[in-house]
Structure formats: structure tokens, C-alpha cells
Tab-separated table of C-alpha atoms in Angstrom:
chain	number	residue	atom	x	y	z
M	16	UNK	CA	-86.626	74.824	-22.836
M	17	UNK	CA	-85.099	71.547	-21.593
M	18	UNK	CA	-85.633	68.191	-23.267
M	19	UNK	CA	-85.672	65.293	-20.872
M	20	UNK	CA	-84.473	61.852	-21.902
M	21	UNK	CA	-85.219	58.617	-20.136
M	22	UNK	CA	-82.185	57.237	-18.182
M	23	UNK	CA	-82.183	53.821	-16.594
M	24	UNK	CA	-79.821	52.619	-13.837
M	25	UNK	CA	-79.753	49.199	-12.211
M	26	UNK	CA	-77.325	47.288	-9.931
M	27	UNK	CA	-77.004	43.572	-9.522
M	28	UNK	CA	-75.019	41.106	-7.463
M	29	UNK	CA	-74.270	37.508	-8.307
M	30	UNK	CA	-75.491	35.377	-5.484
M	31	UNK	CA	-74.364	31.816	-4.846
M	32	UNK	CA	-76.853	29.288	-3.761
M	33	UNK	CA	-75.641	27.506	-1.789
M	34	UNK	CA	-72.661	29.675	-0.819
M	35	UNK	CA	-69.200	28.085	-1.615
M	36	UNK	CA	-65.751	29.273	-0.606
M	37	UNK	CA	-63.009	29.638	-3.177
M	38	UNK	CA	-59.988	27.287	-3.211
M	39	UNK	CA	-56.478	28.590	-2.836
M	40	UNK	CA	-52.975	27.102	-2.507
M	41	UNK	CA	-49.432	28.370	-2.748
M	42	UNK	CA	-46.110	26.619	-3.455
M	43	UNK	CA	-42.466	27.654	-3.464
M	44	UNK	CA	-40.264	27.405	-6.528
M	45	UNK	CA	-37.783	25.910	-6.093
M	46	UNK	CA	-39.443	23.643	-3.586
M	47	UNK	CA	-36.207	23.260	-1.539
M	48	UNK	CA	-34.353	26.502	-2.165
M	49	UNK	CA	-30.606	26.929	-1.685
M	50	UNK	CA	-28.833	30.062	-0.550
M	51	UNK	CA	-28.549	32.741	-3.267
M	52	UNK	CA	-31.381	31.139	-5.309
M	53	UNK	CA	-34.280	33.457	-6.165
M	54	UNK	CA	-37.559	32.174	-4.690
M	55	UNK	CA	-40.926	32.530	-6.392
M	56	UNK	CA	-44.215	31.905	-4.546
M	57	UNK	CA	-46.860	30.635	-6.955
M	58	UNK	CA	-50.548	30.980	-6.071
M	59	UNK	CA	-53.377	28.959	-7.568
M	60	UNK	CA	-56.940	30.168	-6.751
M	61	UNK	CA	-60.331	29.109	-8.213
M	62	UNK	CA	-64.004	29.831	-7.521
M	63	UNK	CA	-67.294	28.468	-8.805
M	64	UNK	CA	-68.303	32.037	-9.658
M	65	UNK	CA	-65.770	34.853	-9.665
M	66	UNK	CA	-62.715	35.677	-7.610
M	67	UNK	CA	-62.563	39.178	-6.222
M	68	UNK	CA	-59.175	39.342	-4.505
M	69	UNK	CA	-56.072	37.249	-3.697
M	70	UNK	CA	-53.432	38.174	-1.130
M	71	UNK	CA	-50.176	36.318	-0.569
M	72	UNK	CA	-48.328	36.623	2.742
M	73	UNK	CA	-44.777	35.672	3.727
M	74	UNK	CA	-42.818	36.168	6.882
M	75	UNK	CA	-38.997	36.001	6.869
M	76	UNK	CA	-38.730	37.629	10.287
M	77	UNK	CA	-40.714	40.547	9.010
M	78	UNK	CA	-44.240	40.361	7.558
M	79	UNK	CA	-44.775	40.942	3.834
M	80	UNK	CA	-47.749	40.676	1.498
M	81	UNK	CA	-48.848	41.242	-2.075
M	82	UNK	CA	-52.485	41.889	-3.131
M	83	UNK	CA	-54.219	41.299	-6.442
M	84	UNK	CA	-57.713	42.907	-6.483
M	85	UNK	CA	-60.662	43.178	-8.855
M	86	UNK	CA	-59.870	39.894	-10.474
M	87	UNK	CA	-63.347	38.907	-11.662
M	88	UNK	CA	-62.252	35.561	-13.002
M	89	UNK	CA	-63.046	32.044	-11.925
M	90	UNK	CA	-59.309	31.160	-11.697
M	91	UNK	CA	-56.172	33.109	-11.027
M	92	UNK	CA	-52.482	32.040	-10.786
M	93	UNK	CA	-50.260	34.954	-9.826
M	94	UNK	CA	-46.592	34.635	-8.797
M	95	UNK	CA	-44.445	36.689	-6.473
M	96	UNK	CA	-40.617	36.754	-6.488
M	97	UNK	CA	-39.501	37.239	-2.891
M	98	UNK	CA	-35.758	37.281	-3.624
M	99	UNK	CA	-32.982	35.112	-2.194
M	100	UNK	CA	-31.806	34.390	1.349
M	101	UNK	CA	-28.820	33.161	3.275
M	102	UNK	CA	-28.549	29.562	4.466
M	103	UNK	CA	-30.602	28.651	7.497
M	104	UNK	CA	-33.241	31.324	6.979
M	105	UNK	CA	-36.868	30.185	7.492
M	106	UNK	CA	-39.775	31.689	5.534
M	107	UNK	CA	-43.456	31.021	6.317
M	108	UNK	CA	-45.930	31.683	3.491
M	109	UNK	CA	-49.639	31.333	2.751
M	110	UNK	CA	-52.408	32.964	0.674
M	111	UNK	CA	-56.040	34.144	1.143
M	112	UNK	CA	-58.679	34.357	-1.624
M	113	UNK	CA	-62.088	36.143	-1.704
M	114	UNK	CA	-64.890	35.698	-4.210
M	115	UNK	CA	-67.396	38.321	-5.274
M	116	UNK	CA	-69.948	36.976	-2.816
M	117	UNK	CA	-67.550	37.695	0.041
M	118	UNK	CA	-66.581	34.121	0.752
M	119	UNK	CA	-62.998	33.851	2.018
M	120	UNK	CA	-60.526	30.928	2.047
M	121	UNK	CA	-57.027	30.787	3.601
M	122	UNK	CA	-54.473	28.295	2.275
M	123	UNK	CA	-52.290	25.926	4.251
M	124	UNK	CA	-49.352	27.637	5.919
M	125	UNK	CA	-46.014	26.308	4.747
M	126	UNK	CA	-42.442	26.887	5.867
M	127	UNK	CA	-39.231	26.541	3.879
M	128	UNK	CA	-35.690	26.533	5.277
M	129	UNK	CA	-32.915	27.813	3.038
M	130	UNK	CA	-30.303	25.109	2.483
M	131	UNK	CA	-26.605	25.890	2.185
M	132	UNK	CA	-24.623	25.380	-0.997
M	133	UNK	CA	-22.907	21.991	-0.681
M	134	UNK	CA	-19.828	20.652	-2.444
M	135	UNK	CA	-19.540	16.928	-3.057
M	136	UNK	CA	-16.367	15.126	-1.982
M	137	UNK	CA	-13.788	14.742	-4.760
M	138	UNK	CA	-12.283	11.469	-5.852
M	139	UNK	CA	-9.152	10.000	-4.331
M	140	UNK	CA	-6.062	11.735	-5.860
M	141	UNK	CA	-4.281	9.943	-8.655
M	142	UNK	CA	-0.543	10.109	-9.425
M	143	UNK	CA	2.846	8.464	-8.949
M	144	UNK	CA	3.048	5.902	-6.144
M	145	UNK	CA	6.848	6.018	-5.835
M	146	UNK	CA	9.169	9.012	-6.049
M	147	UNK	CA	12.676	10.058	-5.137
M	148	UNK	CA	13.354	12.852	-2.658
M	149	UNK	CA	13.002	16.230	-4.385
M	150	UNK	CA	11.323	14.767	-7.462
M	151	UNK	CA	8.433	16.954	-8.639
M	152	UNK	CA	5.285	15.069	-9.626
M	153	UNK	CA	1.688	15.874	-10.656
M	154	UNK	CA	-1.418	14.616	-8.871
M	155	UNK	CA	-5.003	14.938	-10.081
M	156	UNK	CA	-8.478	14.645	-8.639
M	157	UNK	CA	-12.006	15.140	-9.981
M	158	UNK	CA	-15.668	14.513	-9.262
M	159	UNK	CA	-16.533	17.436	-6.976
M	160	UNK	CA	-19.589	19.542	-7.839
M	161	UNK	CA	-21.770	22.288	-6.343
M	162	UNK	CA	-25.492	21.731	-5.818
M	163	UNK	CA	-25.897	25.237	-7.248
M	164	UNK	CA	-23.855	24.348	-10.313
M	165	UNK	CA	-21.123	26.809	-9.398
M	166	UNK	CA	-17.555	26.095	-10.537
M	167	UNK	CA	-15.256	24.512	-7.928
M	168	UNK	CA	-11.605	24.782	-6.925
M	169	UNK	CA	-9.431	22.059	-5.404
M	170	UNK	CA	-6.843	21.883	-2.635
M	171	UNK	CA	-4.400	19.043	-1.879
M	172	UNK	CA	-3.018	17.996	1.482
M	173	UNK	CA	0.388	16.476	0.728
M	174	UNK	CA	0.703	14.565	3.999
M	175	UNK	CA	3.937	16.325	5.007
M	176	UNK	CA	2.358	19.261	6.836
M	177	UNK	CA	1.896	21.243	3.610
M	178	UNK	CA	-1.232	22.028	1.629
M	179	UNK	CA	-1.508	23.403	-1.877
M	180	UNK	CA	-3.122	26.689	-2.790
M	181	UNK	CA	-6.718	26.485	-4.016
M	182	UNK	CA	-6.650	25.935	-7.744
M	183	UNK	CA	-7.129	23.430	-10.526
M	184	UNK	CA	-7.747	19.700	-10.219
M	185	UNK	CA	-4.098	18.927	-11.111
M	186	UNK	CA	-1.228	20.240	-9.003
M	187	UNK	CA	2.439	19.410	-8.371
M	188	UNK	CA	4.514	18.721	-5.287
M	189	UNK	CA	7.967	17.471	-4.263
M	190	UNK	CA	8.861	15.967	-0.895
M	191	UNK	CA	12.055	16.942	0.915
M	192	UNK	CA	12.592	13.710	2.851
M	193	UNK	CA	11.929	10.030	2.441
M	194	UNK	CA	8.911	8.264	3.907
M	195	UNK	CA	5.344	7.237	3.218
M	196	UNK	CA	2.884	10.099	2.718
M	197	UNK	CA	-0.907	10.003	2.532
M	198	UNK	CA	-2.402	12.499	0.072
M	199	UNK	CA	-5.988	13.767	0.025
M	200	UNK	CA	-7.988	16.488	-1.706
M	201	UNK	CA	-11.026	18.664	-1.069
M	202	UNK	CA	-13.059	21.168	-3.089
M	203	UNK	CA	-14.790	24.495	-2.504
M	204	UNK	CA	-17.244	26.701	-4.341
M	205	UNK	CA	-15.491	29.260	-6.486
M	206	UNK	CA	-18.376	31.694	-5.856
M	207	UNK	CA	-18.962	31.120	-2.136
M	208	UNK	CA	-15.515	30.091	-0.952
M	209	UNK	CA	-16.695	29.296	2.572
M	210	UNK	CA	-18.537	26.250	1.231
M	211	UNK	CA	-15.957	23.427	1.375
M	212	UNK	CA	-16.327	19.670	0.828
M	213	UNK	CA	-15.096	16.882	3.057
M	214	UNK	CA	-11.609	15.518	2.424
M	215	UNK	CA	-11.351	12.694	-0.081
M	216	UNK	CA	-10.036	9.238	0.665
M	217	UNK	CA	-6.250	9.146	0.892
M	218	UNK	CA	-3.717	7.689	-1.507
M	219	UNK	CA	-0.231	6.663	-0.400
M	220	UNK	CA	2.927	7.931	-2.046
M	221	UNK	CA	6.302	6.557	-0.999
M	222	UNK	CA	9.309	8.850	-1.272
M	223	UNK	CA	12.581	6.925	-1.268
M	224	UNK	CA	16.152	8.181	-1.585
M	225	UNK	CA	17.972	4.990	-0.607
M	226	UNK	CA	18.796	2.302	-3.196
M	227	UNK	CA	18.115	-1.379	-2.493
M	228	UNK	CA	20.640	-3.754	-0.990
M	229	UNK	CA	21.200	-7.178	-2.562
M	230	UNK	CA	22.670	-10.144	-0.706
M	231	UNK	CA	24.153	-13.148	-2.487
M	232	UNK	CA	23.633	-16.686	-1.225
M	233	UNK	CA	25.815	-19.479	-2.632
M	234	UNK	CA	24.790	-23.107	-2.263
M	235	UNK	CA	27.182	-25.927	-3.158
M	236	UNK	CA	29.738	-28.349	-1.688
M	237	UNK	CA	32.213	-26.206	0.189
M	238	UNK	CA	35.908	-26.959	-0.044
M	239	UNK	CA	38.657	-24.956	1.553
M	240	UNK	CA	39.805	-21.350	1.233
M	241	UNK	CA	36.516	-20.144	-0.215
M	242	UNK	CA	36.484	-22.727	-2.985
M	243	UNK	CA	33.562	-24.957	-3.888
M	244	UNK	CA	34.033	-28.492	-5.151
M	245	UNK	CA	30.735	-28.713	-7.050
M	246	UNK	CA	28.558	-26.524	-9.219
M	247	UNK	CA	27.072	-23.634	-7.221
M	248	UNK	CA	23.503	-22.328	-7.130
M	249	UNK	CA	23.377	-18.528	-6.850
M	250	UNK	CA	20.435	-16.856	-5.106
M	251	UNK	CA	20.097	-13.055	-5.127
M	252	UNK	CA	18.112	-11.589	-2.239
M	253	UNK	CA	17.330	-7.843	-2.632
M	254	UNK	CA	15.680	-5.715	0.050
M	255	UNK	CA	14.406	-2.132	0.124
M	256	UNK	CA	13.085	-0.452	3.236
M	257	UNK	CA	10.576	1.904	1.584
M	258	UNK	CA	9.409	1.634	-2.001
M	259	UNK	CA	10.300	-2.017	-2.553
M	260	UNK	CA	12.358	-3.671	-5.263
M	261	UNK	CA	11.072	-3.497	-8.819
M	262	UNK	CA	13.908	-5.400	-10.520
M	263	UNK	CA	17.190	-7.221	-9.927
M	264	UNK	CA	19.521	-7.979	-12.796
M	265	UNK	CA	22.802	-9.849	-13.137
M	266	UNK	CA	25.442	-10.930	-15.590
M	267	UNK	CA	28.111	-13.638	-15.488
M	268	UNK	CA	31.636	-12.524	-16.354
M	269	UNK	CA	31.430	-10.410	-19.520
M	270	UNK	CA	28.011	-11.693	-20.542
M	271	UNK	CA	24.923	-9.574	-21.130
M	272	UNK	CA	22.725	-8.299	-18.318
M	273	UNK	CA	19.554	-10.269	-17.676
M	274	UNK	CA	16.624	-9.952	-15.326
M	275	UNK	CA	16.864	-12.112	-12.226
M	276	UNK	CA	13.878	-14.409	-11.886
M	277	UNK	CA	15.188	-17.101	-9.547
M	278	UNK	CA	18.252	-19.107	-8.473
M	279	UNK	CA	20.677	-20.087	-11.232
M	280	UNK	CA	23.631	-22.499	-11.414
M	281	UNK	CA	27.202	-21.675	-12.448
M	282	UNK	CA	30.429	-23.648	-12.794
M	283	UNK	CA	32.855	-21.013	-11.631
M	284	UNK	CA	32.603	-17.367	-12.564
M	285	UNK	CA	32.254	-13.813	-11.321
M	286	UNK	CA	28.662	-12.718	-10.926
M	287	UNK	CA	27.805	-9.008	-11.258
M	288	UNK	CA	24.472	-7.804	-9.923
M	289	UNK	CA	22.415	-4.779	-8.877
M	290	UNK	CA	18.812	-3.968	-7.949
M	291	UNK	CA	16.468	-1.039	-8.571
M	292	UNK	CA	13.583	0.068	-6.367
M	293	UNK	CA	10.171	1.392	-7.368
M	294	UNK	CA	11.324	4.978	-6.849
M	295	UNK	CA	14.083	4.551	-9.438
M	296	UNK	CA	17.024	4.316	-7.020
M	297	UNK	CA	19.655	1.968	-8.473
M	298	UNK	CA	22.058	0.004	-6.331
M	299	UNK	CA	25.752	0.375	-7.085
M	300	UNK	CA	26.981	-2.578	-9.120
M	301	UNK	CA	28.407	-5.355	-6.972
M	302	UNK	CA	30.263	-8.556	-7.789
M	303	UNK	CA	30.779	-11.967	-6.244
M	304	UNK	CA	33.552	-14.275	-7.326
M	305	UNK	CA	32.464	-17.906	-7.225
M	306	UNK	CA	35.536	-20.182	-7.119
M	307	UNK	CA	34.839	-23.748	-8.174
M	308	UNK	CA	37.363	-26.596	-8.489
M	309	UNK	CA	35.823	-29.978	-9.142
M	310	UNK	CA	39.020	-31.954	-9.869
M	311	UNK	CA	42.069	-32.941	-7.785
M	312	UNK	CA	45.667	-32.171	-8.797
M	313	UNK	CA	47.494	-34.411	-11.249
M	314	UNK	CA	49.362	-37.393	-9.729
M	315	UNK	CA	52.864	-36.236	-8.764
M	316	UNK	CA	55.790	-37.533	-10.828
M	317	UNK	CA	58.704	-38.364	-8.469
M	318	UNK	CA	62.443	-38.570	-8.991
M	319	UNK	CA	64.472	-40.316	-6.235
M	320	UNK	CA	68.033	-39.671	-7.523
M	321	UNK	CA	68.593	-42.879	-9.423
M	322	UNK	CA	68.562	-46.588	-8.695
M	323	UNK	CA	70.846	-46.657	-5.628
M	324	UNK	CA	71.438	-44.599	-2.593
M	325	UNK	CA	74.927	-44.377	-1.082
M	326	UNK	CA	73.664	-43.615	2.408
M	327	UNK	CA	71.737	-45.487	5.069
M	328	UNK	CA	70.650	-42.295	6.881
M	329	UNK	CA	69.065	-40.150	4.228
M	330	UNK	CA	67.132	-40.152	0.985
M	331	UNK	CA	66.363	-37.351	-1.456
M	332	UNK	CA	63.395	-36.986	-3.792
M	333	UNK	CA	61.865	-34.267	-5.970
M	334	UNK	CA	58.554	-34.172	-7.821
M	335	UNK	CA	56.299	-32.192	-10.064
M	336	UNK	CA	52.547	-31.894	-10.586
M	337	UNK	CA	49.938	-29.207	-11.327
M	338	UNK	CA	46.379	-28.081	-10.625
M	339	UNK	CA	44.709	-25.848	-13.187
M	340	UNK	CA	42.025	-24.352	-10.916
M	341	UNK	CA	42.907	-23.700	-7.313
M	342	UNK	CA	46.624	-24.445	-7.524
M	343	UNK	CA	48.806	-26.573	-5.235
M	344	UNK	CA	48.497	-25.697	-1.571
M	345	UNK	CA	50.554	-28.469	0.085
M	346	UNK	CA	52.515	-31.683	-0.490
M	347	UNK	CA	52.840	-34.738	1.726
M	348	UNK	CA	55.484	-37.440	1.300
M	349	UNK	CA	56.029	-40.890	2.781
M	350	UNK	CA	58.748	-43.620	2.620
M	351	UNK	CA	58.048	-47.317	2.610
M	352	UNK	CA	59.584	-50.625	1.635
M	353	UNK	CA	56.656	-51.203	-0.713
M	354	UNK	CA	55.206	-48.821	-3.313
M	355	UNK	CA	52.968	-46.348	-1.433
M	356	UNK	CA	54.072	-47.756	1.910
M	357	UNK	CA	54.466	-45.616	5.033
M	358	UNK	CA	56.372	-48.091	7.254
M	359	UNK	CA	59.606	-46.076	7.229
M	360	UNK	CA	58.212	-42.487	7.262
M	361	UNK	CA	54.569	-41.665	7.647
M	362	UNK	CA	52.871	-38.900	5.693
M	363	UNK	CA	54.755	-35.677	6.315
M	364	UNK	CA	54.146	-32.189	4.931
M	365	UNK	CA	56.692	-30.227	2.944
M	366	UNK	CA	54.414	-27.209	2.573
M	367	UNK	CA	54.716	-26.185	-1.039
M	368	UNK	CA	58.331	-27.396	-1.460
M	369	UNK	CA	58.737	-29.797	-4.380
M	370	UNK	CA	61.746	-31.683	-3.016
M	371	UNK	CA	62.856	-33.110	0.273
M	372	UNK	CA	65.973	-34.599	1.867
M	373	UNK	CA	64.877	-37.088	4.454
M	374	UNK	CA	67.502	-37.430	7.211
M	375	UNK	CA	68.124	-39.479	10.364
M	376	UNK	CA	66.999	-42.675	8.737
M	377	UNK	CA	68.194	-46.165	9.593
M	378	UNK	CA	68.131	-47.848	6.244
M	379	UNK	CA	69.224	-51.388	5.476
M	380	UNK	CA	71.889	-52.007	2.926
M	381	UNK	CA	70.482	-53.742	-0.118
M	382	UNK	CA	66.850	-52.747	0.720
M	383	UNK	CA	64.799	-50.924	-1.886
M	384	UNK	CA	62.760	-47.962	-0.654
M	385	UNK	CA	59.885	-46.113	-2.282
M	386	UNK	CA	59.005	-42.436	-1.844
M	387	UNK	CA	55.331	-41.589	-2.131
M	388	UNK	CA	53.973	-38.049	-2.700
M	389	UNK	CA	50.431	-36.690	-2.773
M	390	UNK	CA	49.381	-33.117	-3.536
M	391	UNK	CA	46.569	-31.057	-2.064
M	392	UNK	CA	45.044	-28.158	-4.015
M	393	UNK	CA	43.558	-24.910	-2.729
M	394	UNK	CA	40.038	-26.331	-2.751
M	395	UNK	CA	41.060	-29.239	-0.507
M	396	UNK	CA	41.248	-31.966	-3.133
M	397	UNK	CA	44.026	-34.561	-2.614
M	398	UNK	CA	45.641	-36.134	-5.611
M	399	UNK	CA	46.204	-39.825	-5.948
M	400	UNK	CA	49.581	-40.942	-4.543
M	401	UNK	CA	52.538	-40.794	-6.868
M	402	UNK	CA	55.278	-43.330	-6.130
M	403	UNK	CA	58.954	-43.336	-7.126
M	404	UNK	CA	60.345	-46.297	-9.037
M	405	UNK	CA	62.366	-47.306	-5.965
M	406	UNK	CA	65.917	-46.717	-4.781
M	407	UNK	CA	68.166	-49.423	-3.256
M	408	UNK	CA	70.657	-48.691	-0.505
M	409	UNK	CA	74.154	-49.601	-1.728
M	410	UNK	CA	76.814	-48.800	0.817
M	411	UNK	CA	80.388	-48.567	-0.498
M	412	UNK	CA	82.700	-51.549	0.472
M	413	UNK	CA	79.891	-53.763	1.580
M	414	UNK	CA	79.114	-56.883	-0.374
M	415	UNK	CA	75.757	-58.365	-0.103
M	416	UNK	CA	75.945	-62.160	-0.279
M	417	UNK	CA	73.098	-63.846	-1.975
M	418	UNK	CA	71.110	-66.138	0.206
M	419	UNK	CA	70.967	-69.822	-0.674
């Protein structure tokens, strides 16, 4: 015998009145993706009753989709990781939502383009501005970064046709010949080495193997034979064809070296000098003798062989004098009937001889004659005239009658 029980079954459907479509949107995260970055598509769907199904679609050259069904919720926010792509790839994506009433809504279609990894330009290199040929020196740069946050490597262009290997931000180089070189640097991603920055601004390095040359200019009153007859102003004029002069120094005689800052005056000395350029090349020490004589020789002291001369055709005289600076270069003598006179013999050179026998004269018996001498030194100064104390012609056997 069977016992029957009551069993009830009913079905219902939620009806909207009036009917309203769900809302649905989808965004990419990150919003502007870069190559190798994982991309997530995030859906946001809502309905005034209940959502039944959400489907997300994307097309990267091939169609793809992901479905979420039997949702039965008034809001739903699923996400879908679609992986990463190479630079330049375009992906279109959108979503469709259905509610339990059967209303359907499709979101806006959006397209993203995968950007490449970019490396920012590094700073201008920093290092020595002046070097000697073959001198090894370090140069540094900085400031480059990847928009993916990847580590970066640096490369230097040394301006001489050579480039460094990719490596750290500080590297060394030596130049094999003199000249001006323009250095620059660039960076690349250490992960994706094909992604390289632009070159930085350049910095100039001067490589110099030649020392400066210094010229001396002397300003004063010029005498003769390279002598000056006044104090002399010394001007040092250094030149350097590449790195430029950093310092000139000088010393006078055995004095201490001092930095040259402008013209200086001396009273007669030897000046030693040399210059150094910015690359460290030092000029070989040079010297300049500055000969100064500001005074004439002493007045000659003359001897004319006594008070009388026994001849009417010749006279003899000797003398002495000195000059402490430039020395005696020449003597002139004269003969006159008055002290310093030249009426018998005009000024005549004896070279450097300190005595003279004057011949072929026509002297008068009883007349007193005076020999004058002046000395010239090496600088061109003439002494004052020295005069003998006079010598009277006294011929043997001739009596000079006094006049009444």
C-alpha cells in the first residue's frame, strides 16, 4: 500500500517594469601599458535587479573572450589578466552584460597601443677638462632611468673615434694625441638592451702635450750694446696653443719664485721665468739678463809728461778712469790752447788705449797746450771731459824774450 504525500512545485521570474538594461564598462590596468608589463582588464557591471552573465572580449589580432555566468548579483567587478605584449601591439577590448530579464548592454570599445620601454637621456659627462697625452682619467654621468624601472647601463663616446663598453656610470679613458675632444654619454636598459637613450650634451676635454712658451718684453731707455740707461719694466707674455696658461712664475737672480701677476720693474738683474698650462705641462726654465747702467764713467785723470815738452811736433798723454757697470768701451782725446779746447786737435778716438802720442803737430815754442780726454762706457754714456794741467813747449837753445 502506497502513502501519497502532497508535493508543491512553482516557478517564478523577476520581471522589470519598466525594463532597464544593465550598465557595463571595462578599463585597462595599467591605462597606458609598456612592453613586458602584464595587462589586466577590469570590468564593472551593475543592474537594477540581478546580473545573469558578463563576457569580456579582447582582440590582439586574434579574438579572445572570458565569460562569467550565473552571477545573480546586482553588481559584479571581475578582472582578466591578458598577459604582456611587445611594443607597438594594439589590443581592442570591450564587455557585454546580461540581466536575468534578458536585457543586454555592450560597453564602449577601447583600444590600447603598447608603448616601448624608454630610457631618459643622461646628464652631460663630468671629469677633467685638461689632460696630457696618455694620461688616464675618469669621467662620470648620471640621471638616466627606464620608464619600466629597469636598471640601466652607460656608454661613453670619447670623441676620438672610440666608444667605451657598456657598463657603469663612471669609466676611464686616455687619449693618444693632443687636441680638443667632445665627450658624450648614453644609456640603455639592462634588461632590454635594444632600448637606448639619446646621446647627452657634450663636454669638452683638451689634451695637451706641448708646454707653454713665454716671451719677455723689456721697456726702458735703451743705450748701446744691449744695455739700458734707466730702470726697466719687465713684461712676461705666455702663450699656449691648446689648454691655455694656468700660471707664470719668475724670480730675480737668486731670489724666491713668485707668481707673475703683471709687469714689474728692476734695476739690473737676471730674470728667470717659466709657465705652466692647464694640462700640467711646464715650460723649461728660461732666463733673461737685463743690463742696466744709469751712470757715466768717472772723469779721466790725465798725465801729459810734465810741465814742458821738448818738441814742437808731438805730445804724449796717458790717463785712467773706470766704469763699474758696463765698462769702458772707447776714449776720445783732444788738444787745445785752452783747457778742454779742440783748436789744435779735434776729438779723436784711441779705441780702448789709455795713452796716445800725438804726432805731426806744429806747436809754438813757449805755448801751453792742454790735452782733454772723455770716456764712453758700454751703455753709451760719455764721461765729463778730463783735462791735463797743461804742458808748455820749451825747445832747447831757444830763448823766449818777454814782451814789453
